[in-house]
Coordinates of C-alpha atoms in Angstrom, one line a residue:
X1 CA 14.7 -39.2 22.2
X2 CA 17.1 -37.6 22.8
X3 CA 18.4 -37.5 26.7
X4 CA 20.1 -33.5 27.9
X5 CA 23.7 -33.9 28.5
X6 CA 24.7 -33.5 31.8
X7 CA 26.8 -30.1 32.9
X8 CA 29.0 -31.8 34.6
X9 CA 29.4 -33.8 31.2
X10 CA 30.0 -30.0 29.2
X11 CA 31.1 -27.9 32.0
X12 CA 33.0 -30.1 34.6
X13 CA 33.9 -28.4 38.1
X14 CA 37.0 -26.5 37.2
X15 CA 35.8 -24.9 34.3
X16 CA 33.1 -23.2 35.7
X17 CA 35.0 -22.1 38.6
X18 CA 37.1 -20.3 35.9
X19 CA 34.1 -19.4 33.9
X20 CA 32.4 -18.0 36.3
X21 CA 35.9 -16.3 37.4
X22 CA 36.6 -14.6 34.7
X23 CA 32.7 -13.0 34.4
X24 CA 32.9 -11.4 37.4
X25 CA 36.7 -10.3 36.9
X26 CA 35.6 -8.8 33.9
X27 CA 32.2 -6.9 34.8
X28 CA 34.3 -6.1 38.2
X29 CA 36.2 -4.1 35.8
X30 CA 34.2 -2.7 33.1
X31 CA 32.4 -1.1 36.8
X32 CA 36.0 0.2 37.4
X33 CA 36.8 1.4 34.2
X34 CA 33.6 3.3 33.7
X35 CA 34.0 5.4 37.0
X36 CA 37.2 6.5 36.6
X37 CA 36.9 7.4 32.6
X38 CA 33.1 9.3 33.6
X39 CA 33.9 11.8 35.8
X40 CA 30.4 14.2 36.3
X41 CA 31.1 16.9 34.2
X42 CA 29.4 20.8 35.9
X43 CA 26.9 21.1 34.3
X44 CA 26.9 24.7 33.2
X45 CA 29.4 28.3 33.9
X46 CA 28.7 29.9 37.1
X47 CA 29.8 27.7 40.3
X48 CA 30.6 23.9 41.8
X49 CA 32.3 22.4 44.1
X50 CA 34.8 19.6 44.0
X51 CA 36.5 16.7 45.7
X52 CA 40.1 16.8 45.9
X53 CA 41.9 13.6 45.8
X54 CA 44.8 13.9 44.3
X55 CA 47.5 16.8 43.9
X56 CA 47.5 16.2 40.4
X57 CA 44.5 15.5 39.0
X58 CA 40.8 15.6 40.4
X59 CA 37.3 14.5 39.9
X60 CA 34.7 16.8 40.1
X61 CA 31.6 15.4 42.2
X62 CA 27.6 16.6 41.0
X63 CA 26.5 16.5 44.9
X64 CA 29.3 18.8 45.4
X65 CA 28.2 21.7 42.9
X66 CA 27.5 25.1 44.8
X67 CA 26.3 28.7 44.1
X68 CA 29.1 30.7 42.9
X69 CA 26.9 33.8 44.8
X70 CA 27.9 31.8 47.8
X71 CA 31.2 33.9 47.8
X72 CA 32.1 36.5 45.8
X73 CA 35.0 36.5 43.6
X74 CA 36.3 38.4 40.7
X75 CA 38.6 36.1 38.1
X76 CA 40.1 38.5 35.1
X77 CA 42.3 36.6 32.7
X78 CA 45.5 38.4 31.0
X79 CA 48.5 37.8 29.3
X80 CA 47.2 35.0 27.0
X81 CA 50.0 33.3 25.2
X82 CA 50.0 30.1 22.9
X83 CA 51.2 28.2 26.3
X84 CA 50.2 30.3 29.1
X85 CA 47.7 32.2 30.6
X86 CA 47.6 34.1 34.0
X87 CA 44.3 34.0 36.3
X88 CA 43.9 37.3 38.7
X89 CA 41.7 36.5 41.3
X90 CA 40.6 39.1 44.1
X91 CA 37.9 38.0 47.2
X92 CA 36.2 41.2 48.7
X93 CA 35.8 41.3 52.7
X94 CA 32.2 41.4 53.4
X95 CA 33.3 43.8 56.3
X96 CA 35.5 45.9 54.4
X97 CA 32.2 46.1 51.5
X98 CA 29.6 46.8 54.4
X99 CA 32.1 50.0 55.9
X100 CA 32.6 51.3 52.2
X101 CA 28.6 51.2 51.6
X102 CA 27.4 52.8 54.6
X103 CA 30.1 55.7 55.2
X104 CA 30.4 56.6 51.6
X105 CA 25.9 56.4 51.1
X106 CA 26.5 54.4 48.4
X107 CA 28.8 57.1 46.4
X108 CA 30.7 55.8 43.5
X109 CA 34.1 57.1 43.4
X110 CA 32.9 58.5 40.1
X111 CA 30.7 60.9 42.0
X112 CA 32.9 61.7 44.7
X113 CA 35.4 63.0 42.0
X114 CA 32.3 65.1 40.8
X115 CA 32.8 67.5 43.5
X116 CA 35.7 69.7 42.0
X117 CA 36.8 71.0 44.9
X118 CA 37.1 68.1 47.4
X119 CA 40.5 65.6 47.7
X120 CA 39.8 62.3 47.2
X121 CA 39.3 60.5 51.0
X122 CA 43.1 59.3 52.4
X123 CA 40.9 55.7 52.2
X124 CA 37.8 54.7 49.7
X125 CA 37.1 51.9 52.9
X126 CA 34.8 53.9 54.5
X127 CA 35.1 53.7 58.7
X128 CA 37.6 51.6 58.8
X129 CA 41.6 52.0 57.9
X130 CA 43.8 49.7 55.6
X131 CA 45.7 48.6 58.7
X132 CA 42.0 48.1 61.3
X133 CA 41.1 45.6 58.1
X134 CA 43.8 43.8 58.4
X135 CA 43.9 43.0 62.1
X136 CA 40.1 42.3 62.1
X137 CA 38.8 38.7 62.4
X138 CA 36.1 39.1 59.8
X139 CA 38.7 39.0 56.6
X140 CA 39.3 35.5 56.2
X141 CA 42.7 34.4 54.5
X142 CA 42.6 31.4 52.2
X143 CA 44.1 29.4 50.0
X144 CA 43.6 29.3 45.9
X145 CA 44.3 27.6 43.9
X146 CA 43.2 26.3 39.7
X147 CA 42.3 23.4 38.2
X148 CA 41.9 23.0 34.0
X149 CA 41.0 20.6 31.1
X150 CA 40.3 20.6 27.4
X151 CA 37.0 22.1 27.2
X152 CA 34.7 19.7 26.2
X153 CA 36.6 16.6 27.6
X154 CA 35.3 14.3 30.2
X155 CA 38.7 14.2 31.4
X156 CA 39.8 14.3 35.4
X157 CA 40.9 18.4 36.2
X158 CA 44.1 18.5 36.0
X159 CA 46.6 20.6 39.0
X160 CA 47.4 24.2 37.4
X161 CA 50.1 24.5 40.1
X162 CA 50.4 25.3 43.8
X163 CA 47.8 27.0 46.1
X164 CA 48.3 30.6 46.3
X165 CA 47.5 32.3 49.6
X166 CA 45.4 35.4 49.5
X167 CA 43.6 37.7 51.8
X168 CA 39.6 39.2 51.2
X169 CA 39.5 42.7 50.6
X170 CA 43.7 42.6 50.2
X171 CA 45.5 42.8 46.7
X172 CA 44.6 40.3 44.2
X173 CA 47.0 37.3 44.0
X174 CA 47.7 35.5 40.3
X175 CA 47.9 32.0 39.3
X176 CA 49.3 31.0 36.5
X177 CA 48.3 27.8 34.1
X178 CA 51.0 26.7 31.9
X179 CA 52.1 24.0 29.6
X180 CA 48.8 24.7 27.3
X181 CA 48.3 23.7 24.4
X182 CA 48.8 26.2 21.5
X183 CA 45.2 27.5 19.3
X184 CA 43.2 25.6 21.9
X185 CA 40.2 25.8 24.1
X186 CA 40.8 25.4 27.7
X187 CA 37.8 25.1 30.9
X188 CA 38.7 26.1 34.4
X189 CA 37.7 26.3 37.5
X190 CA 39.2 28.1 40.9
X191 CA 38.8 26.7 44.0
X192 CA 39.4 28.1 48.3
X193 CA 39.9 26.5 51.3
X194 CA 39.0 29.1 54.4
X195 CA 42.3 28.6 56.8
X196 CA 40.1 27.4 59.4
X197 CA 39.4 24.5 57.4
X198 CA 42.7 24.1 57.4
X199 CA 44.0 20.7 57.4
X200 CA 42.4 20.4 54.0
X201 CA 38.6 18.8 54.1
X202 CA 37.4 17.6 51.0
X203 CA 34.0 18.1 51.6
X204 CA 34.3 22.1 52.2
X205 CA 36.4 23.3 49.5
X206 CA 34.3 25.0 46.7
X207 CA 35.2 26.1 43.3
X208 CA 33.9 29.2 40.3
X209 CA 33.5 27.5 37.6
X210 CA 33.9 26.5 35.3
X211 CA 35.0 29.5 32.6
X212 CA 36.8 29.1 29.7
X213 CA 39.9 30.6 27.2
X214 CA 41.2 30.2 24.2
X215 CA 45.6 29.9 23.7
X216 CA 46.6 31.5 20.9
X217 CA 45.5 30.5 17.5
X218 CA 47.9 29.1 14.8
X219 CA 47.9 30.6 11.6
X220 CA 45.8 29.7 9.4
X221 CA 42.9 29.8 11.9
X222 CA 39.6 32.6 12.6
X223 CA 39.0 34.2 15.6
X224 CA 37.2 37.2 16.7
X225 CA 38.3 39.6 19.0
X226 CA 36.2 42.9 20.5
X227 CA 37.9 46.8 21.2
X228 CA 36.2 49.8 23.3
X229 CA 37.7 52.8 24.7
X230 CA 37.4 55.8 27.5
X231 CA 35.1 53.7 29.6
X232 CA 35.4 56.6 32.4
X233 CA 33.1 58.6 34.5
X234 CA 33.1 62.4 33.6
X235 CA 30.0 63.4 34.5
X236 CA 26.3 62.7 34.3
X237 CA 25.9 61.6 31.0
X238 CA 28.5 58.7 31.4
X239 CA 27.4 55.6 33.0
X240 CA 28.5 52.7 35.3
X241 CA 25.6 51.0 34.0
X242 CA 26.2 50.9 30.7
X243 CA 29.6 49.9 30.9
X244 CA 28.2 46.4 31.9
X245 CA 25.8 46.4 29.0
X246 CA 28.1 46.7 26.6
X247 CA 30.5 44.6 28.1
X248 CA 27.8 42.2 28.5
X249 CA 27.6 42.2 24.5
X250 CA 30.7 42.9 23.6
X251 CA 31.7 38.9 25.9
X252 CA 28.1 37.1 24.7
X253 CA 30.5 36.6 20.8
X254 CA 33.1 34.6 23.1
X255 CA 35.8 37.0 21.7
X256 CA 39.5 35.3 22.6
X257 CA 40.6 38.9 24.6
X258 CA 38.8 42.2 24.7
X259 CA 41.1 45.7 23.7
X260 CA 40.5 48.5 26.0
X261 CA 41.8 51.7 23.9
X262 CA 43.1 54.3 27.1
X263 CA 41.0 56.2 29.7
X264 CA 40.5 53.6 31.8
X265 CA 39.5 55.2 34.3
X266 CA 40.5 59.3 35.8
X267 CA 43.7 58.7 38.1
X268 CA 45.0 62.3 36.6
X269 CA 41.7 64.0 38.2
X270 CA 43.0 67.4 40.6
X271 CA 40.8 65.7 43.3
X272 CA 43.1 62.2 42.8
X273 CA 46.6 65.0 43.1
X274 CA 46.9 64.1 46.7
X275 CA 46.5 60.2 46.4
X276 CA 48.4 57.1 48.4
X277 CA 48.9 54.0 46.4
X278 CA 46.4 52.3 48.4
X279 CA 43.9 55.3 47.6
X280 CA 44.6 54.0 43.5
X281 CA 44.3 50.6 44.2
X282 CA 40.6 51.1 45.6
X283 CA 40.4 53.1 42.4
X284 CA 41.5 50.6 40.5
X285 CA 39.6 47.4 42.3
X286 CA 36.3 49.3 42.4
X287 CA 36.6 49.4 37.5
X288 CA 37.1 46.0 37.8
X289 CA 34.2 45.3 40.0
X290 CA 32.1 46.4 36.8
X291 CA 34.6 44.3 34.4
X292 CA 35.2 40.9 36.7
X293 CA 31.6 39.3 35.1
X294 CA 32.6 39.3 31.5
X295 CA 36.4 39.0 32.0
X296 CA 36.8 35.4 33.5
X297 CA 35.9 34.1 30.1
X298 CA 37.8 36.8 28.1
X299 CA 41.4 38.1 28.9
X300 CA 42.1 41.8 28.7
X301 CA 44.8 44.4 27.2
X302 CA 45.1 47.6 28.2
X303 CA 46.3 50.5 26.4
X304 CA 47.4 53.9 28.1
X305 CA 45.2 56.8 27.8
X306 CA 45.6 60.6 29.7
X307 CA 43.1 59.7 32.1
X308 CA 45.1 56.7 33.9
X309 CA 47.9 59.1 35.2
X310 CA 50.4 57.5 34.1
X311 CA 52.3 60.7 31.8
X312 CA 55.8 60.5 31.9
X313 CA 55.4 64.4 33.0
X314 CA 54.9 66.5 36.4
X315 CA 51.1 67.4 35.5
X316 CA 50.5 69.0 39.3
X317 CA 54.2 69.9 40.1
X318 CA 55.1 67.3 42.5
X319 CA 58.2 67.7 42.1
X320 CA 61.4 65.1 41.9
X321 CA 61.6 64.3 45.4
X322 CA 57.5 62.6 45.5
X323 CA 58.9 61.0 42.4
X324 CA 62.1 59.7 44.0
X325 CA 60.5 58.3 46.9
X326 CA 57.6 56.9 44.3
X327 CA 54.9 58.8 46.0
X328 CA 54.4 60.9 42.7
X329 CA 50.8 60.2 40.1
X330 CA 52.4 57.8 37.5
X331 CA 54.2 56.2 39.9
X332 CA 51.6 55.3 42.0
X333 CA 48.6 54.9 39.4
X334 CA 51.3 52.1 37.7
X335 CA 52.3 49.8 40.8
X336 CA 48.0 49.8 41.8
X337 CA 47.0 49.5 37.6
X338 CA 50.2 46.0 37.6
X339 CA 48.2 44.8 41.3
X340 CA 44.7 44.9 39.8
X341 CA 45.4 43.6 35.8
X342 CA 47.6 41.1 34.4
X343 CA 49.3 43.0 31.1
X344 CA 52.0 41.3 28.4
X345 CA 55.4 41.4 29.4
X346 CA 58.5 40.7 27.6
X347 CA 58.4 36.6 26.7
X348 CA 58.7 34.3 24.3
X349 CA 55.3 35.3 23.1
X350 CA 55.3 39.3 23.7
X351 CA 58.2 41.8 22.9
X352 CA 57.7 45.5 24.3
X353 CA 59.0 47.5 26.8
X354 CA 61.0 45.7 29.0
X355 CA 63.4 48.3 30.7
X356 CA 63.0 48.4 34.5
X357 CA 61.1 51.8 36.8
X358 CA 61.7 52.3 40.3
X359 CA 58.7 50.6 42.5
X360 CA 57.2 49.7 39.1
X361 CA 59.1 47.0 37.9
X362 CA 58.2 46.9 34.2
X363 CA 55.5 49.0 32.8
X364 CA 53.8 46.6 30.4
X365 CA 52.7 49.5 29.1
X366 CA 53.8 48.5 25.4
X367 CA 53.7 45.5 23.7
X368 CA 53.5 43.2 21.0
X369 CA 52.7 39.7 20.0
X370 CA 50.7 37.8 16.9
X371 CA 47.5 35.8 17.2
X372 CA 46.6 34.1 14.0
X373 CA 47.6 35.7 11.0
X374 CA 47.3 38.7 12.8
X375 CA 50.1 41.1 14.7
X376 CA 48.8 43.0 17.6
X377 CA 50.6 46.3 18.6
X378 CA 49.6 48.4 21.8
X379 CA 51.9 52.0 21.9
X380 CA 51.2 54.6 25.2
X381 CA 51.7 58.3 23.4
X382 CA 51.7 59.0 27.8
X383 CA 54.6 57.9 28.9
X384 CA 57.9 59.2 27.3
X385 CA 56.4 62.6 26.8
X386 CA 58.4 63.8 29.9
X387 CA 58.4 67.2 29.2
X388 CA 56.4 70.5 29.5
X389 CA 56.8 73.5 29.0
X390 CA 53.5 74.3 28.7
X391 CA 51.8 74.9 32.5
X392 CA 48.7 76.8 32.2
X393 CA 46.0 76.8 34.3
X394 CA 42.9 74.8 32.3
X395 CA 39.2 76.6 32.5
X396 CA 38.4 72.6 33.6
X397 CA 40.0 73.4 37.0
X398 CA 40.3 76.4 37.8
X399 CA 42.2 79.3 38.2
X400 CA 44.8 78.5 41.0
X401 CA 44.6 74.5 39.4
X402 CA 47.7 74.8 37.7
X403 CA 48.4 72.0 35.3
X404 CA 51.0 70.8 32.8
X405 CA 50.1 70.6 29.7
X406 CA 52.7 68.9 26.6
X407 CA 53.2 71.2 23.8
X408 CA 52.6 69.8 20.2
X409 CA 55.9 68.6 19.9
X410 CA 56.6 67.6 23.2
X411 CA 53.8 64.6 23.0
X412 CA 55.9 62.1 21.9
X413 CA 56.8 57.7 21.3
X414 CA 60.0 58.3 23.2
X415 CA 63.1 56.7 20.7
X416 CA 63.4 53.6 22.5
X417 CA 59.7 52.8 21.6
X418 CA 59.8 54.2 18.2
X419 CA 62.8 52.1 17.2
X420 CA 60.9 49.2 18.8
X421 CA 57.9 49.2 16.7
X422 CA 60.2 49.2 13.4
X423 CA 61.4 46.6 13.9
X424 CA 58.0 44.8 15.2
X425 CA 56.5 46.3 12.2
X426 CA 59.5 45.0 10.0
X427 CA 59.9 41.2 11.4
X428 CA 56.4 40.3 11.3
X429 CA 55.1 38.6 7.8
X430 CA 51.4 38.7 9.5
X431 CA 48.7 38.6 7.5
X432 CA 47.3 41.8 9.3
X433 CA 48.4 44.5 11.1
X434 CA 46.6 46.6 13.6
X435 CA 47.7 49.2 16.0
X436 CA 46.2 50.3 19.0
X437 CA 47.1 54.1 20.8
X438 CA 44.5 56.1 22.6
X439 CA 46.0 59.3 20.8
X440 CA 48.0 60.6 18.3
X441 CA 49.2 64.0 18.9
X442 CA 47.9 66.7 20.6
X443 CA 45.4 67.5 18.3
X444 CA 41.9 65.8 18.6
X445 CA 41.3 63.7 15.8
X446 CA 42.2 60.8 13.7
X447 CA 43.5 61.2 10.5
X448 CA 43.2 65.1 10.0
X449 CA 46.2 64.6 12.7
X450 CA 48.3 62.4 10.3
X451 CA 50.3 65.2 8.7
X452 CA 51.6 67.0 12.1
X453 CA 54.6 67.0 14.3
X454 CA 56.2 63.4 14.6
X455 CA 53.4 61.4 13.3
X456 CA 53.5 63.1 9.9
X457 CA 56.5 65.8 10.1
X458 CA 55.3 68.6 9.4
X459 CA 54.3 72.1 12.5
X460 CA 50.6 73.6 12.4
X461 CA 50.6 76.5 9.7
X462 CA 50.6 79.8 12.5
X463 CA 48.2 81.8 10.6
X464 CA 46.3 78.8 9.7
X465 CA 46.4 76.1 12.8
X466 CA 44.1 73.8 10.8
X467 CA 46.7 74.2 8.1
X468 CA 50.0 72.1 7.6
X469 CA 53.1 73.9 8.3
X470 CA 56.7 73.7 7.6
X471 CA 58.6 70.5 8.0
X472 CA 60.5 70.4 11.0
X473 CA 60.3 66.6 11.3
X474 CA 64.4 66.6 11.2
X475 CA 65.0 69.6 13.7
X476 CA 62.8 67.7 16.3
X477 CA 63.5 64.2 15.6
X478 CA 66.7 64.0 15.6
X479 CA 67.9 60.4 14.1
X480 CA 64.8 59.1 13.6
X481 CA 64.5 58.0 9.9
X482 CA 60.8 58.7 8.8
X483 CA 57.4 59.7 10.5
X484 CA 55.1 57.4 12.6
X485 CA 52.7 57.5 9.8
X486 CA 55.3 56.5 7.3
X487 CA 56.3 53.4 9.0
X488 CA 52.9 52.0 9.7
X489 CA 52.1 52.8 6.0
X490 CA 55.5 50.9 4.7
X491 CA 55.1 47.8 6.9
X492 CA 51.7 46.6 5.8
X493 CA 49.5 48.0 9.1
X494 CA 46.3 47.7 8.0
X495 CA 44.0 49.3 11.0
X496 CA 44.9 51.9 13.5
X497 CA 42.5 51.9 16.9
X498 CA 42.3 54.9 19.0
X499 CA 40.3 56.7 21.2
X500 CA 39.7 59.4 23.1
X501 CA 37.7 61.9 21.0
X502 CA 34.2 59.5 23.0
X503 CA 32.6 58.8 18.8
X504 CA 32.5 56.2 16.4
X505 CA 34.6 57.2 13.2
X506 CA 36.0 55.2 9.8
X507 CA 38.5 56.7 8.1
X508 CA 40.3 54.8 4.8
X509 CA 43.2 56.4 3.7
X510 CA 43.2 56.4 -0.1
X511 CA 45.8 55.0 -1.9
X512 CA 47.9 54.1 1.5
X513 CA 46.1 50.3 2.2
X514 CA 45.4 52.0 6.1
X515 CA 42.4 52.6 8.0
X516 CA 42.0 55.2 11.2
X517 CA 39.6 53.8 13.3
X518 CA 38.3 56.4 16.0
X519 CA 36.8 53.4 18.9
X520 CA 33.7 55.0 20.5
X521 CA 32.7 55.4 24.4
X522 CA 30.6 51.8 25.8
X523 CA 29.2 53.9 28.2
X524 CA 27.7 57.6 27.7
X525 CA 24.0 58.4 28.1
X526 CA 21.5 60.5 25.4
X527 CA 23.2 58.7 22.5
X528 CA 26.8 60.4 22.9
X529 CA 25.1 64.3 22.1
X530 CA 27.9 65.1 25.1
X531 CA 30.7 63.7 21.8
X532 CA 29.2 65.0 19.4
X533 CA 30.8 68.2 18.7
X534 CA 34.6 66.5 18.9
X535 CA 33.4 64.9 15.2
X536 CA 33.6 68.5 14.5
X537 CA 36.7 69.5 15.8
X538 CA 38.6 66.0 15.1
X539 CA 37.8 66.9 11.5
X540 CA 36.6 63.7 11.4
X541 CA 35.4 61.7 8.1
X542 CA 32.1 59.6 8.5
X543 CA 31.7 60.0 12.3
X544 CA 28.9 58.3 14.1
X545 CA 27.9 59.1 18.1
X546 CA 28.8 57.2 20.9
X547 CA 27.9 54.3 22.7
X548 CA 29.0 51.2 22.3
X549 CA 31.9 48.5 20.7
X550 CA 33.6 46.6 18.0
X551 CA 34.0 43.8 17.0
X552 CA 36.6 42.2 14.6
X553 CA 36.5 39.1 12.7
X554 CA 39.2 38.3 11.4
X555 CA 40.1 35.2 9.0
X556 CA 43.5 34.3 7.0
X557 CA 42.7 36.5 4.2
X558 CA 40.6 38.9 5.5
X559 CA 38.6 41.1 8.1
X560 CA 35.3 42.6 9.0
X561 CA 34.9 45.3 11.7
X562 CA 31.7 46.3 13.2
X563 CA 30.1 49.2 15.7
X564 CA 27.7 47.8 17.3
X565 CA 25.4 50.6 19.1
X566 CA 24.2 50.1 23.0
X567 CA 21.5 52.5 24.5
X568 CA 19.9 53.4 27.3
X569 CA 16.1 53.7 28.0
X570 CA 15.4 57.3 29.4
X571 CA 12.4 56.7 31.0
X572 CA 13.4 53.5 32.1
X573 CA 17.1 53.6 32.8
X574 CA 17.3 50.4 31.0
X575 CA 18.8 48.9 28.0
X576 CA 16.7 49.8 25.5
X577 CA 16.1 46.4 23.3
X578 CA 15.3 48.6 19.8
X579 CA 18.4 50.5 20.0
X580 CA 20.4 48.0 21.0
X581 CA 22.6 45.0 20.0
X582 CA 22.5 46.9 16.3
X583 CA 26.0 47.1 13.9
X584 CA 25.6 51.0 13.0
X585 CA 28.7 51.1 10.7
X586 CA 30.7 47.6 9.1
X587 CA 33.7 47.3 7.1
X588 CA 34.9 44.5 5.1
X589 CA 39.0 44.6 4.2
X590 CA 40.8 41.8 2.2
X591 CA 44.8 41.3 2.8
X592 CA 46.9 42.3 -0.4
X593 CA 50.5 42.7 -1.3
X594 CA 50.9 45.7 1.6
X595 CA 48.3 45.2 3.7
X596 CA 44.7 45.9 2.9
X597 CA 46.1 46.8 -0.4
X598 CA 44.1 49.9 -1.6
X599 CA 40.6 51.5 -0.4
X600 CA 39.0 49.5 -3.0
X601 CA 39.9 45.8 -1.0
X602 CA 37.8 48.0 1.7
X603 CA 33.9 47.7 1.1
X604 CA 32.1 49.2 3.7
X605 CA 28.5 49.3 4.8
X606 CA 26.6 52.2 3.7
X607 CA 25.6 53.9 7.0
X608 CA 29.8 54.5 7.5
X609 CA 29.7 57.3 4.9
X610 CA 28.4 59.7 7.2
X611 CA 28.6 63.1 5.8
X612 CA 32.3 64.4 6.5
X613 CA 31.7 67.5 9.1
X614 CA 34.8 69.9 8.9
X615 CA 35.4 73.0 11.0
X616 CA 37.9 75.7 11.0
X617 CA 41.1 75.6 12.3
X618 CA 42.4 73.0 15.0
X619 CA 41.5 72.5 17.8
X620 CA 43.7 71.7 20.8
X621 CA 42.6 69.9 23.8
X622 CA 42.1 71.4 27.3
X623 CA 44.0 69.6 29.6
X624 CA 41.3 67.2 31.8
X625 CA 39.1 67.1 29.1

């Protein structure tokens, strides 16, 4: 029988020690690698906390996640490019919010606006002036910063840059994430720390998120974007709740971005004529509140409308002294909008208006960019309309309230914007080209406005206003090679998305390869009955009432446009599930040698071809409508 060999003979003492040391070191290394390479991820969007052990990289600890509800925080994305994005951060002050609620008796600024003879209060803060709020010990100061990483990654969160100081209830601040990769999905957190907790204590830092976004898509990549228009509140037929309802539905598609085609709010009303910059800032923040829950994930692009208060003309006769001092409505409105919403400025990614204006800087009122296989062009029909020879008393505002309403040829893009538009369209080889503008001319309507003024070159017939009159383009627009519509067709524009009339209207142009698309209002009650007459006044074809939003799916060789309806049950005031979330009209367009390549390449759903409704004569818009 063979005796078992002694372990001492198999593994001498020194060998045993070496093996045991190797095993111990290996086990330690394995634990270390696992600990470093597998930080705990936040499980759901909407809330979180973190430890901050390094200025450059951060590891999330699940035990420190807190609900975002513990600290109100509005986050809005803007200016997305192929390598960066801006995050606008606003922290409400509890003391301000309580004062507003108590003094305003729960009235919104839209409800106050309906009191025709009232003037907007000096402050929307109720019993608290802004000076008192600034001295309040209850509106705290914080430092905020952003963290980001590729979506789905288990790597550490990366610092988005140095912290920025922000005070509750004050102007929002912007955090910029840079050095990002094109066509990439990212997740981000926005974190804050209160001033009394300084110096920084890891366990008392809190974050909102994670939220996600995409950098600009590369050519050959499909994507989705959404559109709405005219979400202002004009009467009891409009609803703030429906703004949130429609935006919730649109954001659920996780679009790359969201366009608003003008009349985001009503800054130009008579009640707002004497409003200060601070007042207009409060109005912008109030509207931001409705969108913030959704725009933390969806960048917002704004187009100027006739109610933004940024007209180039002197609507209420404020005079040159007010403009020279920066107190006029267009200046204070533009400043307030820029403070609350980050919009495109000319850089490596965007082109647009590069002029600097007193008290404002860049206006961000017209711009263009490419995303995937598409070119996007946003135009401003109001900002460069500076002449106004048609003062009159509006039936909407009362006999004593004179306003300035520009004449037919006075509405204009202006020479600089027109030249830039021609250059931008001609210089782009994008497969799809989309143009966004609030309204085309002084008239209501889309395709019916094409023949007139700088859009088509003709005046209206003096004896039959709805008919085409003489050619006046050369005299009225000296130095312009051709009317705007001709420029769009020659350069292959696929769709002109426009607003203003509060309805949906699908108008393909036979033989020209272009669609004029009126975008619906997102928040009109009673199935859009208040604006149904605009189908007639605008001479629209294929016209459907609001409310809802537009969803556009873009692929390298085609795109599909859909009108998704939203409705409210009048009995409950809640979303009508039976009539919401349905496609009321949709059409698909394939790319051709120029834009769509002709109407035979546009295939529309049967429901899109509603009976055309016509009205005799042309309808002018009353100021304030």
